[in-house]
Amino acid sequence: MRLTLKVWRQKNSQDKGRFEVYHLNDLDEHASFLEMFDVLNEQLIREGKDPVAFDHDCREGICGMCSMVINGRPHGPLTHNTTCQLHLRHFRDGETITVEPWRASAFPVIKDLVVDRSAFDRIIAAGGFISVNTGQAVEANSILVPKENADQAMNAAVCIGCGACVAACKNASAMLFVAAKVSHLSLLPQGEPERYRRVKNMVAQMDKEGFGACTNTNACEAACPKGISVTHIARLNREYLKATFLQEE
Amino acid sequence: MKLDAKIPAGDLETKWTRYRSTVPLVSPANKRKLDVIVVGSGLAGASAAASLAELGYRVKVFCFQDSPRRAHSIAAQGGINAAKNYRNDGDSVYRLFYDTIKGGDYRSREANVYRLAEVSTNIIDQCVAQGVPFAREYGGLLANRSFGGTQVERTFYARGQTGQQLLLGAYQALQRQVGLGQAHVLARHEMLELVVRDGRAVGIIARDLVTGRLERHSAHAVVLATGGYGNVFYLSTNAMGCNVTAIWKAYKKGAAFGNPCFTQIHPTCLPQHGSYQSKLTLMSESLRNDGRVWVPKAKGDKRKPADIPESERDYFLERKYPAFGNLVPRDIASRAAKEVCDEGRGVGQTGLAVYLDFSDAIRRLGRSVIEARYGNLFEMYEKITGDNPYETPMMIYPAVHYTMGGLWVDYQLSTTIQGLYAIGECNFSDHGANRLGASALMQGLADGYFILPYTIGEYLSGLIRSGVVPTTYGEFDEAEREVAARIERLLSIKGGHSVDHFHRELGKVMWDHCGMARSRESLEHAGRQVAALREAFWHDVRVPGTAHELNPELEKAGRVADFLELASLIVQDALHREESCGGHFRTEYQTEDGEALRRDDAFMYVAAYTYAGPDAPAVLHKEPLQYEVVKPAQRSYK
Ligand SMILES: Cc1cc2nc3c(=O)[nH]c(=O)nc-3n(C[C@H](O)[C@H](O)[C@H](O)COP(=O)(O)OP(=O)(O)OC[C@H]3O[C@@H](n4cnc5c(N)ncnc54)[C@H](O)[C@@H]3O)c2cc1C
Ligand code: FES
């Protein structure tokens, strides 16, 4: 099949950036979206041009590296999907596709389609953990976790930290990302002792990083490749309220 | 060089406890003065870094991804083994030990494997305490399932995302230390050289992948946790960035490389389709719990699977291995699939696939049970292939998945360079010639949480008075110069072919001639081809861009250059090992019914190689394996 790509090119964080248009012929509809970029890059290298930089690693939807806004939607047209798991058969022959990086001031562009998401790591460092040193653990089955809680915690824990939620949000809010971690840990008995400290510290760091406020548009849930529900944001808000009322300090 | 595994004396069951109780300690005040570099943030690296930082060492962690949470361990699906015996099905530390030794086809060290089985139970405790949401029963207790090569249910799992959840646990523990100022993460950094002074590892040269700047980092000890080198085959289930570079630099600086030819080919992967293909996708082995593997009995049968009646199907694993059926170890399942495809009974467009069929299980257990067990895997399959496995059997074919070989380490996980440690998949590991499913996660976390933090103390306790290691040593100058020169050279060739072109070619040679079945002839051929490709690469590769920017092509070029060297070592080792064992199958050495013919009399040793210069073959050293507890026997899963 044939496709035309309008790709965001930006040399570095200082460069203003612009779209460039590329034409690709003879694509296999079973190739993945990133494999199409491999083909494009081989073509550019042959022509002596600079290949397009993009993030990727596992190419099976789990590492959270890949991050392209495709025709205005983070990770493209399918629901519950990552860029690396998108295949060309979902596009029409001859179609023009626009590809841009995640856009959010907390995720500055490094080059082309690559952005800096280290803000997420700092949010986790601020409180997204259970404080237990190696060797301090008790016997695993001495902690009972009702299956429903474990399942719900897992529903939140599947977050791959890709940042599509931020990219999809008009305010570039990181609420779904933070909510997923807060939910995961506060649903488990192990996370109980620190639950209020955790939520306060994570939210404080989130604000410091310059992510926007949540105005409940639910765009994040729609873009989340793992289908993480906005009900976790409701839980985050409850936890945060309780934390501000209940926690001394 | 004499390889000393430093296995403590005494009974197998008490070696580790005794070692731990007598190893020299470093006081908390002194730990604060000691720097440790950990390269890699996968299960092994993140768990080690977090644990070392908790102990009070000053830790620096490096990874090439943009966050430590994205290390390739994230992709592990099926589960992690531990000898908890929660199912009361007769499991024990001894049984896990025994299964691992046998699964590895008697090519691993008893003492290491026993220790691994011993600490396996602590891992589950630790992970649960961190909040890893393992699957649970209705009573709130942990659930288990079975995996290939065993007859007990000892595998813990978090849906089909066990690696992700375990890694997030370790990553969060690490980030906690980052928040406390004990650990420092340098993401988007790639280690490009090891710095050795007077026979000791004293630091690394890393490239900041965003700016391209070369940096010097010094430390009292360096820990490599850089994962496996399966991508030497180009197509594999590994992530795109998985590479051999860090351990290859260490090898060229004097560290011995153990059993390079032991590579694992996983039976349940999606078959290859087009030439543009960049990777192969694994379908978790846990699927073999409920899926039945079959091909048509007749050659070239092109009917749809549903149209082939039961009596005309060959459930070849159940037929050949009635005791273990679909759950035989990976090497055996892979070879059996290759065999039926070679006979012309493979299915799919290319004939290089077999069916993995869930219709019986769905009939027996209901769709919802299957969905709960494998829902996300089925979804993934459908996403990639467009077929719905609830309705039609999956098609699978073996693919390169894991490398048992790696840097040779002793009982303390120390390489042959003092102060240089290797943990996780990048060491030559406890899996012998074949790894059992769900045991890599176990080994990575055992090394990182429970073994290295103790053993490294033995070395570091001798350095408490040494002060900060300066980065002004001549060895740093020289290492940095070498790295810069190599980058310059790669950029200056400006040849006619992309890096991927050479990588693909290399992969083809390795898969066809050094893959599931190897012979003297095929290996000699591979040796010549690899040498020619290496030559061509250094004359004709085209690396665009400059050294002073984010340049993914340059990163790939460095990795492929190292793969091109590693490939020769793999071939050399495969040629020398004139036997079949585990993942290494030499067609000249098979029994009458086509099973692997191991030759314990001649090859019961670890083959460890040291570098002897660019044009000389590597020097082989042997570490004999002594079995004091288990009696080696021909593996039988019949
Ligand atoms: C698809 C798949 C599924 C699997 N499923 C299972 C399973 O169910 N159970 C099981 O037990 N095992 C499984 N395995 C195997 C297991 O996942 C791996 O063996 C294990 O995770 C390796 O962990 P590691 O910490 O050694 O390395 P990795 O997780 O690969 O981490 C390597 C780290 O090193 C860094 N690195 C590498 N080179 C450099 C360099 N030069 N400079 C700086 N940093 C560098 C990387 O950035 C990364 O952080 C699976 C493997 C695959 C491919
Ligand atoms: S590349 Fe890993 S999620 Fe897409």
XYZ file of N, CA, C and O in Angstrom, chain B residues 455-576:
488
model
N 27.524 -10.580 48.632
C 28.842 -10.999 48.150
C 29.726 -9.813 47.794
O 30.946 -9.880 47.949
N 29.135 -8.728 47.368
C 29.948 -7.581 46.967
C 30.652 -6.983 48.191
O 31.715 -6.374 48.080
N 30.051 -7.204 49.359
C 30.657 -6.698 50.599
C 32.027 -7.298 50.842
O 32.915 -6.644 51.395
N 32.197 -8.541 50.401
C 33.484 -9.195 50.608
C 34.592 -8.404 49.919
O 35.662 -8.194 50.473
N 34.309 -7.955 48.711
C 35.301 -7.166 47.967
C 35.410 -5.748 48.518
O 36.500 -5.234 48.772
N 34.264 -5.128 48.737
C 34.275 -3.721 49.151
C 34.871 -3.530 50.546
O 35.432 -2.474 50.853
N 34.764 -4.568 51.377
C 35.309 -4.429 52.729
C 36.811 -4.169 52.689
O 37.374 -3.613 53.630
N 37.442 -4.531 51.575
C 38.878 -4.282 51.456
C 39.203 -2.887 50.947
O 40.372 -2.529 50.812
N 38.181 -2.102 50.635
C 38.439 -0.801 49.996
C 37.996 0.377 50.848
O 37.924 1.510 50.363
N 37.698 0.100 52.112
C 37.093 1.173 52.912
C 38.021 2.364 53.117
O 37.581 3.450 53.409
N 39.311 2.139 52.944
C 40.228 3.266 53.159
C 40.660 3.939 51.854
O 41.461 4.853 51.860
N 40.100 3.510 50.754
C 40.679 3.968 49.485
C 40.238 5.358 49.049
O 40.856 5.968 48.195
N 39.162 5.899 49.593
C 38.706 7.225 49.174
C 38.046 7.198 47.808
O 37.995 6.154 47.153
N 37.554 8.335 47.386
C 36.866 8.422 46.097
C 37.841 8.051 44.977
O 38.996 8.477 44.982
N 37.364 7.273 44.033
C 38.226 6.864 42.915
C 38.303 8.020 41.918
O 37.271 8.460 41.407
N 39.506 8.542 41.633
C 39.593 9.693 40.725
C 39.298 9.305 39.276
O 39.650 8.212 38.844
N 38.667 10.214 38.526
C 38.441 9.944 37.104
C 39.589 10.515 36.267
O 39.486 10.601 35.047
N 40.660 10.904 36.957
C 41.791 11.479 36.222
C 42.873 10.451 35.922
O 43.886 10.775 35.301
N 42.674 9.228 36.361
C 43.634 8.171 36.039
C 43.849 8.097 34.521
O 42.899 8.288 33.747
N 45.057 7.763 34.140
C 45.361 7.599 32.712
C 44.436 6.595 32.048
O 44.097 6.720 30.866
N 44.001 5.611 32.808
C 43.129 4.586 32.230
C 41.811 5.190 31.755
O 41.222 4.726 30.780
N 41.330 6.202 32.470
C 40.108 6.882 32.023
C 40.371 7.646 30.726
O 39.565 7.619 29.795
N 41.522 8.341 30.687
C 41.873 9.072 29.459
C 41.855 8.122 28.272
O 41.254 8.390 27.241
N 42.541 7.025 28.470
C 42.707 6.100 27.361
C 41.373 5.503 26.920
O 41.072 5.429 25.727
N 40.569 5.099 27.905
C 39.278 4.498 27.574
C 38.409 5.507 26.828
O 37.749 5.172 25.844
N 38.418 6.730 27.291
C 37.586 7.740 26.629
C 38.074 7.986 25.201
O 37.279 8.113 24.276
N 39.391 8.024 25.045
C 39.949 8.213 23.699
C 39.512 7.092 22.765
O 39.104 7.326 21.633
N 39.585 5.873 23.272
C 39.191 4.723 22.443
C 37.740 4.845 21.988
O 37.410 4.585 20.833
N 36.870 5.199 22.928
C 35.449 5.303 22.595
C 35.235 6.382 21.542
O 34.532 6.177 20.544
N 35.869 7.524 21.749
C 35.690 8.634 20.807
C 36.185 8.241 19.418
O 35.534 8.529 18.406
N 37.300 7.534 19.381
C 37.875 7.157 18.093
C 36.953 6.188 17.357
O 36.772 6.255 16.133
N 36.364 5.300 18.104
C 35.492 4.319 17.484
C 34.238 4.986 16.917
O 33.803 4.681 15.805
N 33.697 5.921 17.662
C 32.512 6.637 17.182
C 32.870 7.403 15.905
O 32.142 7.381 14.915
N 34.025 8.054 15.955
C 34.494 8.813 14.792
C 34.592 7.900 13.573
O 34.159 8.228 12.483
N 35.143 6.709 13.819
C 35.333 5.785 12.708
C 33.989 5.347 12.125
O 33.804 5.324 10.912
N 33.044 5.024 12.992
C 31.728 4.599 12.505
C 31.087 5.683 11.645
O 30.479 5.413 10.615
N 31.234 6.928 12.091
C 30.593 8.025 11.369
C 31.298 8.345 10.050
O 30.691 8.886 9.130
N 32.600 8.010 10.013
C 33.367 8.448 8.840
C 33.293 7.477 7.662
O 33.682 7.808 6.558
N 32.765 6.280 7.884
C 32.758 5.297 6.788
C 31.855 5.754 5.647
O 32.201 5.654 4.471
N 30.682 6.242 6.006
C 29.730 6.776 5.011
C 29.545 5.834 3.825
O 29.606 6.250 2.662
N 29.309 4.583 4.130
C 29.191 3.581 3.075
C 27.804 3.546 2.460
O 27.042 4.512 2.539
N 27.477 2.392 1.887
C 26.255 2.306 1.102
C 25.094 1.591 1.785
O 24.009 1.529 1.212
N 25.312 1.018 2.975
C 24.221 0.259 3.593
C 23.960 0.683 5.027
O 24.881 1.019 5.761
N 22.697 0.589 5.406
C 22.310 0.985 6.757
C 22.789 -0.054 7.770
O 23.112 -1.191 7.418
N 22.793 0.351 9.020
C 23.151 -0.568 10.099
C 22.210 -1.775 10.103
O 22.636 -2.925 10.229
N 20.916 -1.501 9.946
C 19.937 -2.595 9.966
C 20.216 -3.637 8.888
O 19.979 -4.821 9.092
N 20.701 -3.170 7.755
C 21.009 -4.107 6.679
C 21.996 -5.169 7.176
O 21.786 -6.370 7.000
N 23.069 -4.697 7.825
C 24.070 -5.660 8.315
C 23.515 -6.520 9.437
O 23.806 -7.707 9.539
N 22.691 -5.899 10.266
C 22.120 -6.658 11.380
C 21.224 -7.787 10.852
O 21.296 -8.925 11.317
N 20.408 -7.454 9.874
C 19.530 -8.480 9.286
C 20.338 -9.621 8.672
O 20.021 -10.796 8.858
N 21.390 -9.247 7.945
C 22.228 -10.278 7.315
C 22.853 -11.181 8.368
O 22.878 -12.399 8.244
N 23.354 -10.550 9.421
C 23.970 -11.323 10.501
C 22.949 -12.284 11.103
O 23.230 -13.463 11.332
N 21.762 -11.758 11.324
C 20.714 -12.582 11.914
C 20.403 -13.798 11.059
O 20.238 -14.907 11.569
N 20.353 -13.592 9.757
C 20.041 -14.706 8.860
C 21.106 -15.790 8.960
O 20.792 -16.974 9.070
N 22.347 -15.363 8.945
C 23.437 -16.337 9.038
C 23.322 -17.113 10.359
O 23.396 -18.349 10.383
N 23.112 -16.402 11.429
C 23.094 -17.060 12.734
C 21.898 -18.002 12.866
O 22.002 -19.091 13.400
N 20.743 -17.568 12.399
C 19.541 -18.403 12.530
C 19.658 -19.651 11.649
O 19.388 -20.764 12.071
N 20.121 -19.461 10.414
C 20.183 -20.600 9.499
C 21.300 -21.573 9.860
O 21.165 -22.770 9.664
N 22.395 -21.061 10.366
C 23.559 -21.937 10.516
C 24.028 -22.144 11.943
O 24.898 -22.968 12.212
N 23.465 -21.374 12.861
C 23.892 -21.540 14.252
C 22.667 -21.443 15.155
O 22.708 -20.925 16.252
N 21.533 -21.933 14.639
C 20.267 -21.782 15.350
C 19.833 -23.054 16.031
O 20.569 -23.627 16.831
N 18.644 -23.541 15.654
C 18.050 -24.672 16.377
C 18.807 -25.968 16.164
O 18.787 -26.839 17.003
N 19.431 -26.108 15.006
C 20.247 -27.293 14.759
C 21.560 -26.825 14.158
O 21.574 -25.965 13.275
N 22.646 -27.357 14.659
C 23.965 -26.907 14.221
C 24.791 -28.125 13.827
O 24.636 -29.188 14.415
N 25.657 -27.943 12.842
C 26.566 -29.031 12.489
C 27.927 -28.410 12.223
O 28.035 -27.194 12.037
N 28.944 -29.254 12.176
C 30.285 -28.723 11.893
C 30.258 -27.908 10.609
O 30.750 -26.787 10.549
N 29.607 -28.487 9.609
C 29.582 -27.825 8.317
C 28.889 -26.465 8.387
O 29.405 -25.447 7.917
N 27.697 -26.470 9.022
C 26.945 -25.209 9.068
C 27.702 -24.166 9.877
O 27.701 -22.982 9.552
N 28.371 -24.621 10.914
C 29.075 -23.665 11.773
C 30.311 -23.106 11.082
O 30.616 -21.910 11.216
N 31.004 -23.969 10.357
C 32.176 -23.447 9.644
C 31.742 -22.417 8.615
O 32.386 -21.382 8.427
N 30.619 -22.737 7.975
C 30.059 -21.793 7.012
C 29.720 -20.470 7.715
O 30.074 -19.383 7.249
N 29.039 -20.580 8.852
C 28.652 -19.378 9.597
C 29.883 -18.561 9.973
O 29.892 -17.335 9.854
N 30.922 -19.247 10.409
C 32.152 -18.559 10.812
C 32.700 -17.697 9.681
O 33.034 -16.523 9.894
N 32.739 -18.280 8.487
C 33.262 -17.521 7.339
C 32.356 -16.337 6.991
O 32.816 -15.229 6.746
N 31.044 -16.600 7.028
C 30.094 -15.542 6.671
C 30.150 -14.377 7.649
O 30.077 -13.217 7.250
N 30.257 -14.704 8.921
C 30.292 -13.644 9.930
C 31.534 -12.789 9.738
O 31.467 -11.552 9.776
N 32.663 -13.438 9.501
C 33.903 -12.688 9.305
C 33.776 -11.759 8.092
O 34.177 -10.584 8.137
N 33.159 -12.276 7.027
C 33.009 -11.460 5.826
C 32.076 -10.272 6.087
O 32.321 -9.158 5.631
N 31.016 -10.537 6.822
C 30.064 -9.463 7.125
C 30.708 -8.370 7.971
O 30.467 -7.183 7.776
N 31.534 -8.807 8.905
C 32.208 -7.848 9.797
C 33.095 -6.921 8.957
O 33.081 -5.710 9.108
N 33.824 -7.554 8.072
C 34.683 -6.827 7.151
C 33.849 -5.808 6.340
O 34.179 -4.620 6.272
N 32.744 -6.301 5.787
C 31.895 -5.439 4.959
C 31.341 -4.285 5.788
O 31.295 -3.139 5.330
N 30.939 -4.597 7.005
C 30.362 -3.559 7.875
C 31.329 -2.393 8.029
O 30.960 -1.237 7.847
N 32.566 -2.706 8.357
C 33.520 -1.641 8.647
C 33.967 -0.886 7.394
O 34.690 0.105 7.477
N 33.548 -1.371 6.208
C 33.863 -0.619 4.998
C 32.654 0.072 4.393
O 32.782 1.010 3.635
N 31.492 -0.443 4.751
C 30.349 -0.047 3.942
C 29.132 0.402 4.749
O 28.061 0.617 4.209
N 29.277 0.532 6.053
C 28.091 0.942 6.810
C 27.900 2.443 6.670
O 28.851 3.204 6.497
N 26.658 2.851 6.716
C 26.368 4.281 6.624
C 25.674 4.714 7.905
O 24.561 4.306 8.189
N 26.378 5.528 8.681
C 25.793 6.044 9.913
C 25.590 7.546 9.731
O 26.559 8.298 9.659
N 24.349 7.991 9.649
C 24.102 9.406 9.415
C 24.295 10.223 10.698
O 24.453 9.658 11.778
N 24.258 11.536 10.550
C 24.272 12.419 11.717
C 25.648 12.583 12.323
O 26.660 12.190 11.737
N 25.673 13.138 13.533
C 26.937 13.435 14.200
C 26.990 12.744 15.554
O 26.020 12.126 15.996
N 28.138 12.918 16.219
C 28.320 12.308 17.533
C 27.715 13.156 18.637
O 27.582 12.712 19.764
N 27.349 14.396 18.315
C 26.972 15.329 19.377
C 25.493 15.624 19.419
O 25.064 16.761 19.565
N 24.705 14.606 19.255
C 23.247 14.775 19.283
C 22.631 13.403 19.553
O 23.322 12.390 19.570
N 21.316 13.409 19.773
C 20.597 12.152 19.872
C 20.691 11.480 18.504
O 20.222 12.029 17.516
N 21.314 10.314 18.458
C 21.566 9.685 17.165
C 21.346 8.174 17.265
O 22.282 7.399 17.460
N 20.099 7.749 17.145
C 19.787 6.321 17.307
C 20.554 5.421 16.337
O 20.882 4.283 16.689
N 20.842 5.916 15.148
C 21.574 5.074 14.191
C 22.989 4.803 14.694
O 23.533 3.708 14.521
N 23.582 5.806 15.318
C 24.931 5.637 15.862
C 24.908 4.631 17.014
O 25.787 3.775 17.130
N 23.871 4.715 17.846
C 23.744 3.746 18.952
C 23.661 2.326 18.394
O 24.348 1.413 18.850
N 22.807 2.168 17.388
C 22.634 0.836 16.791
C 23.943 0.350 16.173
O 24.298 -0.819 16.285
N 24.650 1.269 15.533
C 25.885 0.879 14.841
C 26.879 0.278 15.837
O 27.497 -0.758 15.575
N 27.011 0.926 16.986
C 27.934 0.415 17.999
C 27.529 -0.976 18.458
O 28.363 -1.876 18.628
N 26.239 -1.163 18.636
C 25.755 -2.464 19.131
C 25.956 -3.555 18.072
O 26.366 -4.670 18.396
N 25.652 -3.219 16.823
C 25.788 -4.231 15.772
C 27.260 -4.581 15.561
O 27.623 -5.742 15.337
N 28.129 -3.578 15.694
C 29.567 -3.858 15.567
C 29.977 -4.898 16.610
O 30.755 -5.819 16.320
N 29.448 -4.767 17.816
C 29.782 -5.742 18.859
C 29.146 -7.101 18.595
O 29.762 -8.144 18.827
N 27.914 -7.103 18.116
C 27.273 -8.378 17.758
C 28.101 -9.124 16.706
O 28.209 -10.348 16.739
N 28.646 -8.363 15.776
C 29.428 -8.996 14.707
C 30.674 -9.683 15.263
O 31.154 -10.664 14.700
N 31.181 -9.173 16.357
C 32.324 -9.841 16.987
C 31.854 -11.014 17.845
O 32.414 -12.105 17.810
N 30.797 -10.765 18.604
C 30.261 -11.820 19.463
C 29.883 -13.058 18.649
O 30.110 -14.194 19.076
N 29.310 -12.834 17.470
C 28.837 -13.955 16.657
C 29.972 -14.946 16.405
O 29.765 -16.167 16.431
N 31.164 -14.427 16.192
C 32.286 -15.334 15.947
C 32.588 -16.181 17.177
O 32.941 -17.357 17.064
N 32.444 -15.583 18.338
C 32.703 -16.342 19.562
C 31.633 -17.421 19.766
O 31.930 -18.545 20.170
N 30.388 -17.066 19.453
C 29.306 -18.048 19.583
C 29.599 -19.238 18.672
O 29.487 -20.395 19.075
N 29.987 -18.931 17.452
C 30.249 -19.995 16.485
C 31.443 -20.841 16.950
O 31.402 -22.078 16.899
N 32.463 -20.178 17.433
C 33.640 -20.911 17.922
C 33.247 -21.886 19.034
O 33.640 -23.056 19.036
N 32.425 -21.405 19.960
C 32.013 -22.245 21.081
C 31.126 -23.398 20.599
O 31.290 -24.549 21.026
N 30.215 -23.086 19.693
C 29.303 -24.121 19.193
C 30.063 -25.202 18.434
O 29.725 -26.387 18.494
N 31.109 -24.780 17.740
C 31.928 -25.739 16.995
C 32.682 -26.659 17.948
O 32.791 -27.865 17.726
N 33.181 -26.051 19.014
C 34.013 -26.834 19.924
C 33.172 -27.826 20.728
O 33.633 -28.901 21.092
